[in-house]
């Protein structure tokens, strides 16, 4: 089962991954990283289809898809 892995410390909360997700399962976590940004996260890992659109849209290479 695929699932996105986020590097929380690199995330700048741009929400480009949130907008790109066709399943609409990504959002901001409310947990702040060392730079003061609320990092992105997956709200429903079981619904992830592993399309990698979130990872492709991320300008900072924060997301990896674990399969």
PDB file of N, CA and C in Angstrom, residues 14-56:
ATOM      1  N   UNK A  14       3.621  25.462   1.496  1.00  0.00           N
ATOM      2  CA  UNK A  14       3.130  26.149   0.296  1.00  0.00           C
ATOM      3  C   UNK A  14       1.788  25.586  -0.168  1.00  0.00           C
ATOM      4  N   UNK A  15       1.461  24.384   0.264  1.00  0.00           N
ATOM      5  CA  UNK A  15       0.212  23.690  -0.049  1.00  0.00           C
ATOM      6  C   UNK A  15       0.067  23.292  -1.515  1.00  0.00           C
ATOM      7  N   UNK A  16       1.157  23.294  -2.274  1.00  0.00           N
ATOM      8  CA  UNK A  16       1.071  22.847  -3.667  1.00  0.00           C
ATOM      9  C   UNK A  16       0.715  21.366  -3.726  1.00  0.00           C
ATOM     10  N   UNK A  17       1.206  20.576  -2.793  1.00  0.00           N
ATOM     11  CA  UNK A  17       0.868  19.152  -2.742  1.00  0.00           C
ATOM     12  C   UNK A  17      -0.608  18.948  -2.421  1.00  0.00           C
ATOM     13  N   UNK A  18      -1.136  19.777  -1.528  1.00  0.00           N
ATOM     14  CA  UNK A  18      -2.547  19.687  -1.147  1.00  0.00           C
ATOM     15  C   UNK A  18      -3.433  19.918  -2.361  1.00  0.00           C
ATOM     16  N   UNK A  19      -3.088  20.907  -3.166  1.00  0.00           N
ATOM     17  CA  UNK A  19      -3.861  21.237  -4.360  1.00  0.00           C
ATOM     18  C   UNK A  19      -3.721  20.169  -5.438  1.00  0.00           C
ATOM     19  N   UNK A  20      -2.555  19.504  -5.503  1.00  0.00           N
ATOM     20  CA  UNK A  20      -2.297  18.517  -6.559  1.00  0.00           C
ATOM     21  C   UNK A  20      -2.933  17.157  -6.285  1.00  0.00           C
ATOM     22  N   UNK A  21      -3.211  16.840  -5.053  1.00  0.00           N
ATOM     23  CA  UNK A  21      -3.710  15.509  -4.692  1.00  0.00           C
ATOM     24  C   UNK A  21      -5.112  15.254  -5.269  1.00  0.00           C
ATOM     25  N   UNK A  22      -5.250  14.241  -6.137  1.00  0.00           N
ATOM     26  CA  UNK A  22      -6.565  13.957  -6.718  1.00  0.00           C
ATOM     27  C   UNK A  22      -7.539  13.354  -5.708  1.00  0.00           C
ATOM     28  N   UNK A  23      -7.034  12.761  -4.649  1.00  0.00           N
ATOM     29  CA  UNK A  23      -7.893  12.160  -3.627  1.00  0.00           C
ATOM     30  C   UNK A  23      -8.245  13.136  -2.504  1.00  0.00           C
ATOM     31  N   UNK A  24      -7.612  14.316  -2.502  1.00  0.00           N
ATOM     32  CA  UNK A  24      -7.861  15.364  -1.496  1.00  0.00           C
ATOM     33  C   UNK A  24      -7.647  14.847  -0.070  1.00  0.00           C
ATOM     34  N   UNK A  25      -6.526  14.142   0.135  1.00  0.00           N
ATOM     35  CA  UNK A  25      -6.239  13.568   1.453  1.00  0.00           C
ATOM     36  C   UNK A  25      -5.065  14.254   2.154  1.00  0.00           C
ATOM     37  N   UNK A  26      -4.517  15.311   1.556  1.00  0.00           N
ATOM     38  CA  UNK A  26      -3.399  16.025   2.161  1.00  0.00           C
ATOM     39  C   UNK A  26      -3.877  17.331   2.773  1.00  0.00           C
ATOM     40  N   UNK A  27      -3.163  17.773   3.796  1.00  0.00           N
ATOM     41  CA  UNK A  27      -3.480  19.041   4.441  1.00  0.00           C
ATOM     42  C   UNK A  27      -2.325  19.459   5.335  1.00  0.00           C
ATOM     43  N   UNK A  28      -2.455  20.612   5.950  1.00  0.00           N
ATOM     44  CA  UNK A  28      -1.420  21.066   6.868  1.00  0.00           C
ATOM     45  C   UNK A  28      -1.661  20.433   8.229  1.00  0.00           C
ATOM     46  N   UNK A  29      -0.579  20.068   8.896  1.00  0.00           N
ATOM     47  CA  UNK A  29      -0.676  19.275  10.119  1.00  0.00           C
ATOM     48  C   UNK A  29      -0.969  20.080  11.379  1.00  0.00           C
ATOM     49  N   UNK A  30      -0.585  21.344  11.390  1.00  0.00           N
ATOM     50  CA  UNK A  30      -0.698  22.117  12.619  1.00  0.00           C
ATOM     51  C   UNK A  30       0.513  21.919  13.522  1.00  0.00           C
ATOM     52  N   UNK A  31       1.433  21.060  13.095  1.00  0.00           N
ATOM     53  CA  UNK A  31       2.694  20.840  13.809  1.00  0.00           C
ATOM     54  C   UNK A  31       3.747  21.679  13.100  1.00  0.00           C
ATOM     55  N   UNK A  32       4.418  22.535  13.838  1.00  0.00           N
ATOM     56  CA  UNK A  32       5.363  23.466  13.236  1.00  0.00           C
ATOM     57  C   UNK A  32       6.778  22.911  13.240  1.00  0.00           C
ATOM     58  N   UNK A  33       7.483  23.152  12.142  1.00  0.00           N
ATOM     59  CA  UNK A  33       8.870  22.707  12.042  1.00  0.00           C
ATOM     60  C   UNK A  33       9.797  23.784  12.618  1.00  0.00           C
ATOM     61  N   UNK A  34      11.084  23.573  12.532  1.00  0.00           N
ATOM     62  CA  UNK A  34      12.057  24.494  13.103  1.00  0.00           C
ATOM     63  C   UNK A  34      12.045  25.879  12.477  1.00  0.00           C
ATOM     64  N   UNK A  35      11.509  26.000  11.262  1.00  0.00           N
ATOM     65  CA  UNK A  35      11.434  27.288  10.579  1.00  0.00           C
ATOM     66  C   UNK A  35      10.113  28.002  10.834  1.00  0.00           C
ATOM     67  N   UNK A  36       9.218  27.374  11.581  1.00  0.00           N
ATOM     68  CA  UNK A  36       7.938  27.985  11.919  1.00  0.00           C
ATOM     69  C   UNK A  36       6.812  27.709  10.959  1.00  0.00           C
ATOM     70  N   UNK A  37       7.001  26.783  10.024  1.00  0.00           N
ATOM     71  CA  UNK A  37       5.957  26.428   9.066  1.00  0.00           C
ATOM     72  C   UNK A  37       5.156  25.234   9.558  1.00  0.00           C
ATOM     73  N   UNK A  38       3.870  25.243   9.286  1.00  0.00           N
ATOM     74  CA  UNK A  38       3.012  24.100   9.588  1.00  0.00           C
ATOM     75  C   UNK A  38       3.159  23.102   8.448  1.00  0.00           C
ATOM     76  N   UNK A  39       3.821  22.006   8.709  1.00  0.00           N
ATOM     77  CA  UNK A  39       4.156  21.033   7.661  1.00  0.00           C
ATOM     78  C   UNK A  39       2.930  20.304   7.123  1.00  0.00           C
ATOM     79  N   UNK A  40       3.021  19.890   5.870  1.00  0.00           N
ATOM     80  CA  UNK A  40       1.956  19.118   5.234  1.00  0.00           C
ATOM     81  C   UNK A  40       1.967  17.690   5.765  1.00  0.00           C
ATOM     82  N   UNK A  41       0.821  17.031   5.639  1.00  0.00           N
ATOM     83  CA  UNK A  41       0.701  15.638   6.054  1.00  0.00           C
ATOM     84  C   UNK A  41      -0.440  14.969   5.307  1.00  0.00           C
ATOM     85  N   UNK A  42      -0.456  13.655   5.377  1.00  0.00           N
ATOM     86  CA  UNK A  42      -1.530  12.881   4.769  1.00  0.00           C
ATOM     87  C   UNK A  42      -2.569  12.570   5.849  1.00  0.00           C
ATOM     88  N   UNK A  43      -3.813  12.917   5.585  1.00  0.00           N
ATOM     89  CA  UNK A  43      -4.878  12.698   6.561  1.00  0.00           C
ATOM     90  C   UNK A  43      -5.495  11.307   6.484  1.00  0.00           C
ATOM     91  N   UNK A  44      -5.253  10.582   5.368  1.00  0.00           N
ATOM     92  CA  UNK A  44      -5.823   9.249   5.198  1.00  0.00           C
ATOM     93  C   UNK A  44      -4.891   8.402   4.328  1.00  0.00           C
ATOM     94  N   UNK A  45      -3.875   7.820   4.945  1.00  0.00           N
ATOM     95  CA  UNK A  45      -2.876   7.047   4.201  1.00  0.00           C
ATOM     96  C   UNK A  45      -3.481   5.868   3.446  1.00  0.00           C
ATOM     97  N   UNK A  46      -4.552   5.289   3.955  1.00  0.00           N
ATOM     98  CA  UNK A  46      -5.179   4.143   3.302  1.00  0.00           C
ATOM     99  C   UNK A  46      -5.803   4.532   1.957  1.00  0.00           C
ATOM    100  N   UNK A  47      -6.128   5.801   1.784  1.00  0.00           N
ATOM    101  CA  UNK A  47      -6.747   6.263   0.539  1.00  0.00           C
ATOM    102  C   UNK A  47      -5.726   6.672  -0.516  1.00  0.00           C
ATOM    103  N   UNK A  48      -4.446   6.717  -0.164  1.00  0.00           N
ATOM    104  CA  UNK A  48      -3.400   7.125  -1.106  1.00  0.00           C
ATOM    105  C   UNK A  48      -3.292   6.101  -2.236  1.00  0.00           C
ATOM    106  N   UNK A  49      -3.255   6.591  -3.482  1.00  0.00           N
ATOM    107  CA  UNK A  49      -3.153   5.706  -4.646  1.00  0.00           C
ATOM    108  C   UNK A  49      -1.737   5.673  -5.225  1.00  0.00           C
ATOM    109  N   UNK A  50      -0.818   6.405  -4.618  1.00  0.00           N
ATOM    110  CA  UNK A  50       0.577   6.386  -5.052  1.00  0.00           C
ATOM    111  C   UNK A  50       0.823   7.039  -6.397  1.00  0.00           C
ATOM    112  N   UNK A  51       0.030   8.014  -6.766  1.00  0.00           N
ATOM    113  CA  UNK A  51       0.154   8.657  -8.074  1.00  0.00           C
ATOM    114  C   UNK A  51       1.379   9.571  -8.172  1.00  0.00           C
ATOM    115  N   UNK A  52       1.919   9.973  -7.049  1.00  0.00           N
ATOM    116  CA  UNK A  52       3.113  10.817  -6.944  1.00  0.00           C
ATOM    117  C   UNK A  52       2.917  12.256  -7.412  1.00  0.00           C
ATOM    118  N   UNK A  53       1.694  12.690  -7.642  1.00  0.00           N
ATOM    119  CA  UNK A  53       1.467  14.080  -8.054  1.00  0.00           C
ATOM    120  C   UNK A  53       1.901  15.053  -6.968  1.00  0.00           C
ATOM    121  N   UNK A  54       1.698  14.699  -5.719  1.00  0.00           N
ATOM    122  CA  UNK A  54       2.118  15.567  -4.622  1.00  0.00           C
ATOM    123  C   UNK A  54       3.636  15.741  -4.632  1.00  0.00           C
ATOM    124  N   UNK A  55       4.361  14.658  -4.800  1.00  0.00           N
ATOM    125  CA  UNK A  55       5.825  14.703  -4.802  1.00  0.00           C
ATOM    126  C   UNK A  55       6.347  15.477  -6.012  1.00  0.00           C
ATOM    127  N   UNK A  56       5.691  15.329  -7.141  1.00  0.00           N
ATOM    128  CA  UNK A  56       6.123  16.042  -8.345  1.00  0.00           C
ATOM    129  C   UNK A  56       5.876  17.550  -8.240  1.00  0.00           C
TER     130      UNK A  56
END
